[in-house]
Short mmCIF file of C-alpha atoms and ligand atoms in Angstrom, two decimals:
data_model
loop_
_atom_site.label_atom_id
_atom_site.label_comp_id
_atom_site.label_asym_id
_atom_site.label_seq_id
_atom_site.Cartn_x
_atom_site.Cartn_y
_atom_site.Cartn_z
CA MET A 249 -0.03 0.15 -0.02
CA ASP A 250 1.32 3.37 -0.60
CA HIS A 251 1.26 5.32 2.67
CA SER A 252 3.28 8.51 0.83
CA MET A 253 0.05 10.24 -0.66
CA MET A 254 -1.65 10.71 2.64
CA ASN A 255 -0.83 14.49 3.31
CA HIS A 256 0.06 15.18 -0.49
CA SER A 257 -0.50 17.93 -2.55
CA LYS A 258 -1.07 16.26 -5.73
CA PRO A 259 -1.73 16.22 -8.54
CA SER A 260 0.67 18.45 -10.07
CA GLN A 261 -1.73 19.88 -12.56
CA PRO A 262 -2.20 23.66 -13.31
CA ASP A 263 -4.98 25.35 -10.96
CA ASN A 264 -6.59 26.43 -14.20
CA GLY A 265 -8.76 23.72 -16.05
CA LYS A 266 -7.88 24.79 -19.57
CA THR A 267 -4.19 23.68 -19.48
CA ALA A 268 -5.28 20.72 -17.08
CA SER A 269 -7.01 19.05 -20.34
CA ASN A 270 -3.56 18.36 -21.85
CA SER A 271 -2.44 16.20 -19.21
CA LYS A 272 -2.95 12.66 -18.50
CA THR A 273 -4.17 10.91 -15.66
CA GLU A 274 -2.32 8.52 -13.55
CA LYS A 275 -3.03 5.38 -12.21
CA THR A 276 -5.41 4.79 -9.45
CA ARG A 277 -3.85 5.00 -5.89
CA ILE A 278 -4.42 3.41 -2.66
CA LEU A 279 -4.18 5.86 0.03
CA THR A 280 -4.45 4.74 3.98
CA GLY A 281 -4.87 6.48 6.98
CA ASN A 282 -7.35 8.64 8.49
CA GLU A 283 -6.55 12.35 6.89
CA PHE A 284 -7.11 12.56 2.75
CA ALA A 285 -6.83 15.39 0.36
CA LEU A 286 -8.99 15.09 -2.74
CA ILE A 287 -8.58 17.45 -5.26
CA ALA A 288 -10.87 17.63 -8.25
CA VAL A 289 -9.43 18.15 -11.57
CA GLU A 290 -9.83 17.93 -15.18
CA SER A 291 -7.26 15.29 -16.74
CA ASN A 292 -7.65 13.20 -19.87
CA GLN A 293 -7.93 9.15 -19.41
CA GLN A 294 -6.82 6.39 -22.01
CA LEU A 295 -9.75 4.43 -21.26
CA SER A 296 -8.98 1.73 -24.23
CA THR A 297 -6.69 1.26 -26.92
CA ASP A 298 -8.01 3.97 -28.96
CA VAL A 299 -10.26 6.07 -26.89
CA THR A 300 -8.82 8.70 -24.69
CA LEU A 301 -11.27 11.14 -23.00
CA PRO A 302 -11.57 14.28 -21.32
CA VAL A 303 -12.52 13.42 -17.70
CA TRP A 304 -13.17 14.75 -14.39
CA THR A 305 -10.99 13.35 -11.45
CA PHE A 306 -10.30 13.28 -7.82
CA ASN A 307 -6.56 13.21 -7.75
CA ASN A 308 -6.04 13.08 -11.54
CA SER A 309 -7.24 9.46 -11.82
CA VAL A 310 -10.69 7.53 -13.01
CA PRO A 311 -11.48 6.04 -10.16
CA GLY A 312 -9.99 8.62 -7.65
CA PRO A 313 -7.83 6.98 -4.86
CA GLU A 314 -9.11 4.10 -3.11
CA ILE A 315 -9.53 5.09 0.62
CA ARG A 316 -8.65 2.71 3.04
CA VAL A 317 -9.53 3.23 6.74
CA LYS A 318 -9.84 1.24 9.64
CA GLN A 319 -13.22 0.69 11.52
CA GLY A 320 -13.57 2.91 14.25
CA GLU A 321 -11.33 5.88 12.50
CA THR A 322 -12.46 9.12 12.63
CA VAL A 323 -11.86 10.02 9.04
CA LYS A 324 -11.22 13.50 7.60
CA VAL A 325 -11.02 14.43 3.76
CA ARG A 326 -10.34 17.97 2.71
CA LEU A 327 -11.90 18.37 -0.69
CA THR A 328 -10.49 20.95 -3.05
CA ASN A 329 -12.10 22.01 -6.07
CA ARG A 330 -9.82 22.93 -9.29
CA LEU A 331 -12.66 22.27 -11.77
CA PRO A 332 -14.62 24.96 -13.45
CA GLU A 333 -17.96 23.90 -11.47
CA PRO A 334 -19.00 23.33 -8.20
CA VAL A 335 -18.80 19.74 -6.61
CA THR A 336 -19.43 17.86 -3.30
CA ILE A 337 -18.56 14.49 -2.54
CA HIS A 338 -21.18 11.91 -1.15
CA TRP A 339 -20.26 8.85 1.05
CA HIS A 340 -22.42 6.16 -0.76
CA GLY A 341 -23.77 3.87 1.80
CA ILE A 342 -21.55 5.31 4.69
CA PRO A 343 -23.78 6.30 7.66
CA VAL A 344 -22.05 9.74 8.43
CA PRO A 345 -23.97 12.74 10.27
CA ASN A 346 -25.90 14.52 7.77
CA ALA A 347 -24.09 17.53 7.59
CA MET A 348 -21.08 15.41 6.01
CA ASP A 349 -23.47 13.43 3.39
CA GLY A 350 -22.67 16.02 0.57
CA ILE A 351 -25.97 17.03 -0.86
CA PRO A 352 -25.66 20.72 -2.47
CA GLY A 353 -28.54 22.90 -1.03
CA VAL A 354 -29.77 19.95 1.49
CA THR A 355 -26.46 19.51 3.56
CA GLN A 356 -24.13 21.90 2.31
CA ASN A 357 -23.37 24.58 -0.51
CA ALA A 358 -21.59 23.18 -3.36
CA VAL A 359 -17.97 23.64 -3.22
CA GLN A 360 -17.09 26.39 -5.40
CA PRO A 361 -13.83 26.40 -8.08
CA GLY A 362 -10.91 27.32 -6.08
CA GLN A 363 -12.42 26.50 -2.55
CA SER A 364 -12.39 23.63 0.08
CA PHE A 365 -14.44 21.77 2.27
CA THR A 366 -13.58 19.26 5.08
CA TYR A 367 -15.65 16.23 5.44
CA GLU A 368 -15.18 14.32 8.90
CA PHE A 369 -17.10 11.18 10.02
CA LYS A 370 -16.32 8.00 12.04
CA ALA A 371 -16.10 5.09 9.81
CA GLU A 372 -18.16 2.61 12.00
CA VAL A 373 -19.73 -0.05 9.83
CA PRO A 374 -17.00 -2.01 7.71
CA GLY A 375 -17.27 -2.77 4.28
CA THR A 376 -17.36 -1.60 0.75
CA TYR A 377 -18.65 1.65 0.07
CA TRP A 378 -17.39 4.82 -2.44
CA TYR A 379 -17.69 8.01 -2.90
CA HIS A 380 -18.63 10.32 -5.80
CA SER A 381 -19.78 13.86 -6.34
CA HIS A 382 -23.46 14.72 -5.77
CA GLN A 383 -23.73 17.90 -7.57
CA ASP A 384 -25.05 17.64 -10.75
CA SER A 385 -24.36 13.94 -10.39
CA VAL A 386 -25.54 12.44 -13.23
CA ASN A 387 -23.32 14.39 -15.72
CA GLN A 388 -20.27 14.35 -12.63
CA VAL A 389 -20.31 11.28 -12.11
CA ASP A 390 -20.42 10.21 -15.81
CA ARG A 391 -17.26 12.34 -16.17
CA GLY A 392 -15.35 10.39 -13.64
CA LEU A 393 -15.78 12.00 -10.33
CA TYR A 394 -15.81 8.61 -8.01
CA GLY A 395 -13.74 6.39 -5.84
CA ALA A 396 -14.03 3.39 -3.83
CA PHE A 397 -14.09 3.72 -0.02
CA ILE A 398 -13.04 0.82 2.08
CA VAL A 399 -13.51 0.37 5.74
CA GLU A 400 -11.67 -2.33 7.03
CA PRO A 401 -12.88 -4.21 10.26
CA LYS A 402 -10.92 -3.97 13.47
CA ASP A 403 -10.88 -7.61 13.40
CA ALA A 404 -9.90 -8.38 9.99
CA ASP A 405 -10.35 -12.00 8.65
CA LYS A 406 -7.35 -12.10 6.56
CA VAL A 407 -7.51 -12.73 3.02
CA ASP A 408 -4.25 -12.76 0.75
CA ARG A 409 -5.75 -10.78 -2.31
CA ASP A 410 -8.22 -8.07 -2.03
CA TYR A 411 -8.75 -6.27 -5.02
CA THR A 412 -11.34 -3.61 -5.78
CA LEU A 413 -13.30 -3.57 -9.34
CA VAL A 414 -15.14 -0.26 -9.82
CA LEU A 415 -17.28 -1.01 -13.00
CA ASP A 416 -18.50 1.82 -15.17
CA GLU A 417 -19.68 2.86 -18.84
CA TRP A 418 -18.95 5.94 -21.19
CA MET A 419 -19.51 7.40 -24.14
CA SER A 420 -16.80 6.58 -26.37
CA SER A 421 -17.69 10.14 -28.45
CA GLY A 422 -17.66 12.33 -25.03
CA ILE A 423 -20.33 13.57 -23.01
CA PRO A 424 -23.18 15.47 -25.40
CA GLU A 425 -23.23 19.11 -25.35
CA THR A 426 -26.71 18.99 -23.60
CA SER A 427 -25.07 18.76 -20.33
CA ASN A 428 -24.89 21.80 -18.60
CA SER A 429 -21.31 21.71 -17.55
CA THR A 430 -19.09 24.21 -19.22
CA GLY A 431 -15.47 23.13 -19.47
CA MET A 432 -15.62 20.32 -21.95
CA SER A 433 -17.84 21.67 -24.47
CA GLU A 434 -15.03 21.57 -26.92
CA MET A 435 -14.19 18.14 -26.40
CA SER A 436 -17.43 16.84 -26.97
CA GLY A 437 -18.43 18.04 -30.50
CA MET A 438 -17.81 14.76 -32.32
CA SER A 439 -19.93 13.08 -34.85
CA GLY A 440 -21.93 9.92 -34.15
CA MET A 441 -22.49 10.51 -30.52
CA GLY A 442 -23.62 6.71 -30.02
CA HIS A 443 -27.30 7.01 -32.27
CA ASP A 444 -25.99 4.69 -34.99
CA ASN A 445 -25.30 2.21 -31.91
CA MET A 446 -27.86 -0.16 -32.01
CA ASN A 447 -26.73 -2.50 -29.69
CA ARG A 448 -28.82 -3.09 -26.14
CA GLY A 449 -27.97 -0.52 -23.70
CA ASP A 450 -28.01 -3.36 -21.26
CA SER A 451 -25.51 -5.97 -20.86
CA GLU A 452 -27.96 -8.71 -19.23
CA ASN A 453 -29.31 -11.77 -21.21
CA HIS A 454 -32.10 -12.26 -18.52
CA ALA A 455 -31.90 -16.05 -18.58
CA GLU A 456 -33.65 -16.22 -15.12
CA SER A 457 -35.84 -12.98 -15.59
CA ASN A 458 -39.11 -13.42 -15.02
CA ALA A 459 -39.62 -9.60 -14.99
CA ALA A 460 -42.05 -7.78 -17.48
CA GLY A 461 -39.42 -6.31 -19.59
CA ASN A 462 -35.58 -5.70 -20.15
CA ASP A 463 -34.13 -3.24 -17.86
CA ASN A 464 -32.23 -0.45 -19.22
CA GLN A 465 -33.10 -1.19 -22.90
CA PRO A 466 -33.73 2.00 -25.10
CA THR A 467 -37.08 2.79 -24.68
CA GLY A 468 -37.29 4.93 -27.87
CA MET A 469 -38.84 7.46 -25.16
CA GLY A 470 -36.57 7.90 -22.35
CA HIS A 471 -32.66 8.44 -22.45
CA ASN A 472 -30.96 5.98 -24.66
CA MET A 473 -28.52 3.94 -22.59
CA SER A 474 -27.17 2.56 -25.84
CA MET A 475 -24.97 5.83 -25.96
CA TYR A 476 -22.68 3.76 -23.44
CA ASP A 477 -20.39 1.88 -25.92
CA LEU A 478 -17.36 1.40 -23.98
CA PHE A 479 -17.33 -0.40 -20.47
CA THR A 480 -14.58 -0.26 -18.19
CA VAL A 481 -13.14 -1.64 -15.26
CA ASN A 482 -11.15 0.65 -12.62
CA GLY A 483 -11.18 3.24 -15.68
CA LYS A 484 -9.65 0.90 -18.13
CA SER A 485 -11.23 -1.06 -20.99
CA GLY A 486 -10.43 -4.70 -22.16
CA PRO A 487 -6.31 -5.36 -22.63
CA LEU A 488 -5.70 -2.25 -20.60
CA VAL A 489 -7.31 -3.52 -17.41
CA ASP A 490 -4.80 -4.13 -14.59
CA LYS A 491 -3.96 -8.13 -13.96
CA LEU A 492 -5.03 -9.51 -11.07
CA PRO A 493 -1.76 -11.70 -9.74
CA VAL A 494 -2.68 -14.71 -7.56
CA LYS A 495 -0.90 -17.41 -6.01
CA GLN A 496 -1.96 -21.01 -6.05
CA GLY A 497 -3.74 -21.43 -2.40
CA ASP A 498 -4.09 -17.81 -2.19
CA LYS A 499 -7.56 -16.64 -0.46
CA VAL A 500 -9.17 -13.90 -2.74
CA ARG A 501 -11.39 -11.05 -2.27
CA ILE A 502 -12.91 -9.30 -5.14
CA ARG A 503 -14.92 -6.23 -4.24
CA LEU A 504 -17.37 -4.97 -7.16
CA ILE A 505 -18.77 -1.59 -7.02
CA ASN A 506 -20.76 -0.25 -9.99
CA ALA A 507 -20.44 3.45 -10.43
CA GLY A 508 -22.37 3.29 -13.69
CA TYR A 509 -26.01 3.45 -14.99
CA LEU A 510 -26.47 0.10 -16.37
CA SER A 511 -26.40 -3.37 -14.55
CA HIS A 512 -23.87 -5.88 -15.45
CA GLN A 513 -23.68 -9.68 -14.73
CA ILE A 514 -20.46 -10.63 -13.61
CA HIS A 515 -19.10 -13.96 -14.33
CA LEU A 516 -16.10 -15.19 -12.45
CA HIS A 517 -14.62 -18.10 -14.67
CA GLY A 518 -13.08 -21.70 -13.16
CA HIS A 519 -13.65 -21.02 -9.39
CA GLU A 520 -16.29 -21.70 -6.78
CA PHE A 521 -16.84 -18.52 -4.80
CA TYR A 522 -19.41 -17.11 -2.64
CA ILE A 523 -20.55 -13.74 -1.99
CA ALA A 524 -19.00 -12.66 1.34
CA ALA A 525 -21.16 -9.10 1.33
CA VAL A 526 -23.46 -7.01 -0.07
CA ASP A 527 -23.52 -3.30 0.00
CA GLY A 528 -20.53 -3.78 2.49
CA GLN A 529 -22.87 -5.95 4.57
CA PRO A 530 -21.64 -9.60 5.44
CA ILE A 531 -23.87 -12.44 4.77
CA ASN A 532 -24.66 -15.08 6.91
CA HIS A 533 -23.37 -18.51 5.80
CA PRO A 534 -23.26 -17.59 2.32
CA GLY A 535 -23.16 -20.67 -0.14
CA VAL A 536 -20.63 -21.69 -2.78
CA VAL A 537 -21.53 -21.09 -6.15
CA LYS A 538 -19.91 -21.77 -9.68
CA ASP A 539 -20.62 -20.43 -12.82
CA ASN A 540 -23.76 -18.58 -11.53
CA LEU A 541 -23.67 -14.60 -12.57
CA VAL A 542 -23.55 -11.79 -9.81
CA ARG A 543 -25.86 -9.39 -11.12
CA ILE A 544 -24.78 -5.91 -9.75
CA ALA A 545 -26.94 -2.87 -10.37
CA PRO A 546 -25.83 1.01 -10.19
CA GLY A 547 -24.51 1.89 -7.13
CA GLU A 548 -24.45 -1.48 -5.34
CA ARG A 549 -21.24 -3.37 -3.97
CA TYR A 550 -20.69 -7.53 -3.87
CA ASP A 551 -17.53 -8.61 -2.50
CA ILE A 552 -16.60 -12.18 -3.71
CA GLU A 553 -14.41 -14.26 -1.98
CA PHE A 554 -12.69 -17.56 -3.59
CA LYS A 555 -9.84 -19.89 -3.20
CA ALA A 556 -6.97 -20.00 -6.16
CA ASN A 557 -7.04 -23.37 -6.59
CA HIS A 558 -7.26 -23.49 -10.36
CA PRO A 559 -4.21 -22.27 -11.68
CA GLY A 560 -4.37 -20.63 -15.52
CA GLN A 561 -5.77 -17.73 -16.87
CA TRP A 562 -9.27 -17.05 -15.98
CA LEU A 563 -11.68 -13.95 -16.44
CA ILE A 564 -13.52 -12.09 -14.62
CA GLU A 565 -16.08 -10.33 -16.78
CA ASP A 566 -19.34 -8.69 -17.71
CA HIS A 567 -21.43 -11.87 -19.25
CA GLY A 568 -24.37 -9.94 -21.70
CA ALA A 569 -25.42 -9.11 -24.99
CA ASN A 570 -24.27 -5.60 -25.19
CA LYS A 571 -20.78 -5.43 -27.62
CA ALA A 572 -19.24 -3.04 -25.13
CA VAL A 573 -18.91 -5.94 -22.15
CA ALA A 574 -15.56 -6.81 -24.24
CA GLY A 575 -14.14 -3.92 -22.33
CA MET A 576 -15.60 -5.22 -18.73
CA LYS A 577 -13.40 -7.81 -17.96
CA ALA A 578 -9.96 -8.75 -15.93
CA VAL A 579 -7.35 -11.35 -16.06
CA ILE A 580 -6.96 -13.47 -12.97
CA ALA A 581 -3.33 -14.10 -13.68
CA TYR A 582 -1.80 -17.15 -11.46
CA GLU A 583 2.12 -16.61 -10.79
CA GLY A 584 3.79 -18.49 -13.61
CA ALA A 585 0.71 -18.95 -15.80
CA ASP A 586 1.11 -18.50 -19.31
CA LEU A 587 -1.82 -15.84 -19.77
CA GLY A 588 -2.35 -16.27 -23.69
CA PRO A 589 -4.34 -14.07 -25.91
CA ASP A 590 -7.50 -11.79 -25.05
CA ARG A 591 -10.70 -13.56 -25.32
CA PRO A 592 -13.92 -12.90 -25.95
CA ASN A 593 -16.65 -12.73 -23.02
CA GLU A 594 -18.57 -15.95 -22.81
CA THR A 595 -22.57 -15.43 -23.70
CA ALA A 596 -23.54 -19.11 -22.53
CA ASN A 597 -26.63 -18.69 -20.58
CA LEU A 598 -26.09 -18.56 -16.96
CA ALA A 599 -28.56 -18.07 -13.98
CA ALA A 600 -27.71 -14.95 -11.67
CA VAL A 601 -27.07 -15.61 -7.70
CA ASP A 602 -30.60 -15.20 -6.27
CA MET A 603 -30.28 -12.87 -3.36
CA ASP A 604 -33.75 -13.65 -2.00
CA ARG A 605 -32.80 -17.28 -1.25
CA TYR A 606 -28.96 -16.81 -0.65
CA GLY A 607 -27.17 -17.62 2.53
CA GLN A 608 -28.58 -18.79 6.02
CA ALA A 609 -31.78 -17.57 7.72
CA GLY A 610 -30.19 -15.55 11.05
CA PRO A 611 -31.07 -13.35 13.75
CA SER A 612 -32.33 -9.86 11.75
CA SER A 613 -33.70 -6.59 12.97
CA PHE A 614 -37.10 -6.85 11.39
CA THR A 615 -40.24 -8.87 10.33
CA LEU A 616 -42.85 -8.32 8.00
CA ASP A 617 -45.85 -8.51 10.44
CA GLN A 618 -44.27 -6.16 13.43
CA LYS A 619 -45.67 -3.40 14.00
CA TYR A 620 -43.95 -0.28 12.07
CA THR A 621 -44.44 4.06 13.03
CA LEU A 622 -44.34 4.52 9.43
CA GLU A 623 -45.51 2.66 6.52
CA TYR A 624 -44.90 4.15 3.02
CA THR A 625 -45.41 3.22 -0.53
CA MET A 626 -43.40 3.83 -3.39
CA ASN A 627 -44.60 3.73 -6.75
CA LEU A 628 -41.80 4.14 -9.28
CA ASN A 629 -42.97 5.17 -12.69
CA THR A 630 -41.79 6.46 -16.27
CA GLU A 631 -44.07 9.26 -17.64
CA MET A 632 -44.43 11.72 -20.28
CA LYS A 633 -45.21 14.98 -18.75
CA MET A 634 -44.51 18.55 -20.05
CA GLY A 635 -43.56 16.85 -23.27
CA GLY A 636 -40.45 15.08 -21.79
CA MET A 637 -39.69 11.72 -19.99
CA VAL A 638 -39.94 11.67 -16.31
CA TYR A 639 -39.18 9.57 -13.65
CA THR A 640 -41.90 9.73 -10.95
CA ILE A 641 -42.67 8.86 -7.19
CA ASN A 642 -46.19 8.21 -6.53
CA GLY A 643 -46.80 10.39 -9.93
CA LYS A 644 -44.59 13.43 -8.36
CA THR A 645 -41.14 14.59 -9.41
CA PHE A 646 -38.43 16.07 -7.40
CA PRO A 647 -38.86 18.19 -5.35
CA GLU A 648 -42.46 17.84 -5.39
CA THR A 649 -42.31 14.43 -4.14
CA GLU A 650 -43.72 13.83 -0.79
CA PRO A 651 -40.79 12.94 1.76
CA LEU A 652 -40.98 10.52 4.22
CA ASN A 653 -41.80 12.11 7.65
CA VAL A 654 -40.04 10.64 10.62
CA LYS A 655 -38.57 10.80 14.26
CA LYS A 656 -35.66 9.55 15.57
CA GLY A 657 -36.55 6.19 16.77
CA ASP A 658 -39.24 5.60 14.29
CA THR A 659 -39.74 2.25 12.72
CA VAL A 660 -40.23 2.58 8.99
CA LYS A 661 -41.73 -0.01 6.35
CA VAL A 662 -41.44 1.01 2.58
CA ARG A 663 -43.25 -0.97 -0.26
CA LEU A 664 -41.15 -0.25 -3.38
CA ILE A 665 -43.15 -0.89 -6.59
CA ASN A 666 -41.77 -0.55 -10.09
CA ARG A 667 -44.12 0.66 -12.62
CA SER A 668 -41.88 1.19 -15.22
CA MET A 669 -42.24 -1.16 -18.66
CA MET A 670 -38.68 -1.16 -19.20
CA ASP A 671 -36.56 0.73 -16.80
CA ASP A 672 -34.69 -0.76 -13.49
CA HIS A 673 -34.72 1.62 -10.49
CA PRO A 674 -31.96 0.93 -8.29
CA MET A 675 -33.05 2.57 -5.16
CA HIS A 676 -30.58 4.18 -2.68
CA LEU A 677 -31.24 5.66 1.10
CA HIS A 678 -28.73 7.89 2.10
CA GLY A 679 -27.56 7.62 6.08
CA HIS A 680 -29.06 4.27 6.75
CA PHE A 681 -28.79 0.37 5.91
CA PHE A 682 -32.39 -1.40 5.30
CA GLN A 683 -33.37 -4.97 5.57
CA VAL A 684 -34.79 -6.16 2.57
CA LEU A 685 -38.28 -8.43 3.73
CA SER A 686 -39.85 -9.47 0.83
CA LYS A 687 -39.97 -9.81 -2.92
CA ASN A 688 -42.99 -9.94 -5.28
CA GLY A 689 -45.03 -10.81 -1.79
CA GLN A 690 -42.60 -13.85 -0.75
CA PRO A 691 -40.70 -13.17 2.62
CA LEU A 692 -36.92 -13.72 1.94
CA GLN A 693 -35.60 -17.32 2.29
CA GLY A 694 -31.79 -16.81 2.65
CA ALA A 695 -29.55 -14.72 5.18
CA PRO A 696 -31.05 -11.28 6.28
CA LEU A 697 -30.20 -8.81 3.52
CA ILE A 698 -29.11 -5.58 4.61
CA LYS A 699 -28.52 -2.96 1.77
CA ASP A 700 -28.47 0.84 0.86
CA THR A 701 -29.26 0.34 -2.72
CA LEU A 702 -32.01 -1.97 -4.26
CA ASN A 703 -32.51 -2.63 -7.57
CA VAL A 704 -35.99 -2.67 -8.39
CA ARG A 705 -36.87 -4.39 -11.67
CA PRO A 706 -39.94 -3.74 -14.02
CA GLY A 707 -43.12 -5.44 -12.42
CA GLU A 708 -41.14 -6.43 -9.06
CA GLU A 709 -42.50 -5.23 -5.71
CA TYR A 710 -39.92 -4.96 -2.88
CA ILE A 711 -41.09 -4.57 0.89
CA VAL A 712 -37.98 -3.01 3.09
CA ALA A 713 -37.56 -1.71 6.80
CA PHE A 714 -34.89 0.48 8.36
CA ARG A 715 -34.67 2.25 11.75
CA ALA A 716 -34.67 6.18 11.80
CA ASP A 717 -31.63 6.18 13.89
CA ASN A 718 -29.21 8.96 12.08
CA GLU A 719 -31.03 12.58 12.28
CA GLY A 720 -31.10 14.60 9.24
CA ASN A 721 -32.91 15.22 5.60
CA TRP A 722 -31.74 12.24 3.60
CA MET A 723 -32.03 11.50 0.19
CA PHE A 724 -33.83 8.35 -1.10
CA HIS A 725 -33.48 8.26 -4.83
CA CYS A 726 -32.75 5.93 -8.02
CA HIS A 727 -29.27 5.48 -8.50
CA ASP A 728 -30.08 5.49 -12.26
CA LEU A 729 -28.74 9.04 -12.06
CA HIS A 730 -30.51 9.79 -15.14
CA HIS A 731 -34.03 8.84 -13.52
CA ALA A 732 -32.81 10.80 -10.58
CA SER A 733 -32.08 14.17 -12.52
CA ALA A 734 -35.47 13.61 -14.16
CA GLY A 735 -37.60 13.45 -10.97
CA MET A 736 -36.88 9.97 -9.10
CA VAL A 737 -35.80 11.57 -5.60
CA THR A 738 -37.37 12.00 -2.42
CA GLU A 739 -36.45 12.64 1.29
CA VAL A 740 -36.55 10.95 4.47
CA LYS A 741 -36.52 14.15 6.65
CA TYR A 742 -36.43 13.86 10.37
CA THR A 743 -39.33 16.59 11.40
CA ASP A 744 -37.59 17.68 14.68
CA TYR A 745 -34.05 17.93 13.10
CA LYS A 746 -32.15 21.53 13.43
CA THR A 747 -29.69 22.12 10.72
CA ASN A 748 -27.84 25.50 10.88
CA PHE A 749 -27.20 24.87 7.19
CA LYS A 750 -28.71 27.93 5.05
CA ALA A 751 -28.57 27.25 1.20
CA ASP A 752 -26.68 29.98 -0.88
CA PRO A 753 -28.84 30.55 -4.14
CA LYS A 754 -25.95 31.86 -6.12
CA ALA A 755 -23.78 28.21 -4.69
CA GLY A 756 -25.62 26.97 -7.96
CA ASN A 757 -26.57 23.68 -5.90
CA MET A 758 -27.78 20.91 -7.82
CA PRO A 759 -28.68 18.00 -5.25
CA GLU A 760 -29.91 15.32 -7.64
CU1 C2O B 536 -24.60 7.28 -4.67
CU2 C2O B 536 -27.63 9.83 -3.99
O1 C2O B 536 -25.90 8.63 -4.07
CU1 CU B 537 -34.33 4.74 -11.90
#
């Protein structure tokens, strides 16, 4: 691990965004300790053998540095903004104090170009998390403003290799000019814009799906996800992705983080494995599986573990119909093994691990039939309104959506129903974990499933529950950030929470 970056003042970029666009990104680093500096700055990143794009970075790489802290540490992160637009950082999945949640206009004013803001919180719950800008996030996350955040448990069960794979999708032609950000416009005037790309925008094969439709498929009405034609692992595509060295006998953990807006079906070749944790939270007695896909939706995390007992060249890859899956793979490279040539992704029909019956039942916080202080239903839908496609919660778009009003100590049961024909809605709650209690009317059979992001596919209905134990105003939104920016956002509001935050109308706050 690289300890040298702890108090660094990198990157060695000029402060001015224009000249920075001549620069190239560096490799993503791992930072440890408890004080960190993140500098938001423009750069250019080579994503594939023939595509280099202007990117927005933390510390001059996409992903930004992987931050690793120890459970119980008080963490300080100083964000400095050298971009032409305001930014923030949200700590996705980490239950931080509300004032540290990074929501412009809700918990803080967006950090202006040239300004800094210091985030401070105690890392109490171990697991795999990530951070990303929450200002105009559909654009800023798309441009690369994200990184992994790992909270290592106090009593770490040692693994020999611990790898993080952050998944993302890009438009090889650059982000269209319709985006409101100014810094990139001269870079994006290319032809094509992906409209001639008739591939499905979804990388799934639905082998095991009984849902009504295909998720993330271009609808001809909403945003067209087929514009994402270049998939990456840790900011690199296909042969550019770093190999994952292992030795025979190693215990290996791979932390998958989906920073993109499409679901991916990840296949680990050649090995039995188990899912040790989901959204950072351990699974009770996870079962060993083989040749099953791990389906990971936007914002979700899956930690898989396996024993390296099958020397050779093995891929961990996205396994779907979209041509762009070719970029989303990494080679598990045994010491001394002949790695051979680059191979196409497999397309065989494999079932995904079914999380509603995975692992063993065990003690949990909530049951379906207990009494709840608040019961709330969210109908998630895709609608035409005023000539445009919007994504609604109970027929309304943010900020008109009705908040979930709670008091500290309340128990809350939420029914999430996806009434869209085509669109997945990976719903993310800030500041809290929820327990998933049922899917389509069936109580969950496996291990208690504790999450912060839950993908609700078309026609599906889930019931989740949480305790209101972290005061503040918290977003609850779809993590297909196109949907969030077009309305699918609400808030969990603690009615007696007092904040001294005052929104500055000049800050240009864009919370969704
Ligand atoms: Cu990953 Cu509201 O965010
Ligand atoms: Cu959605």
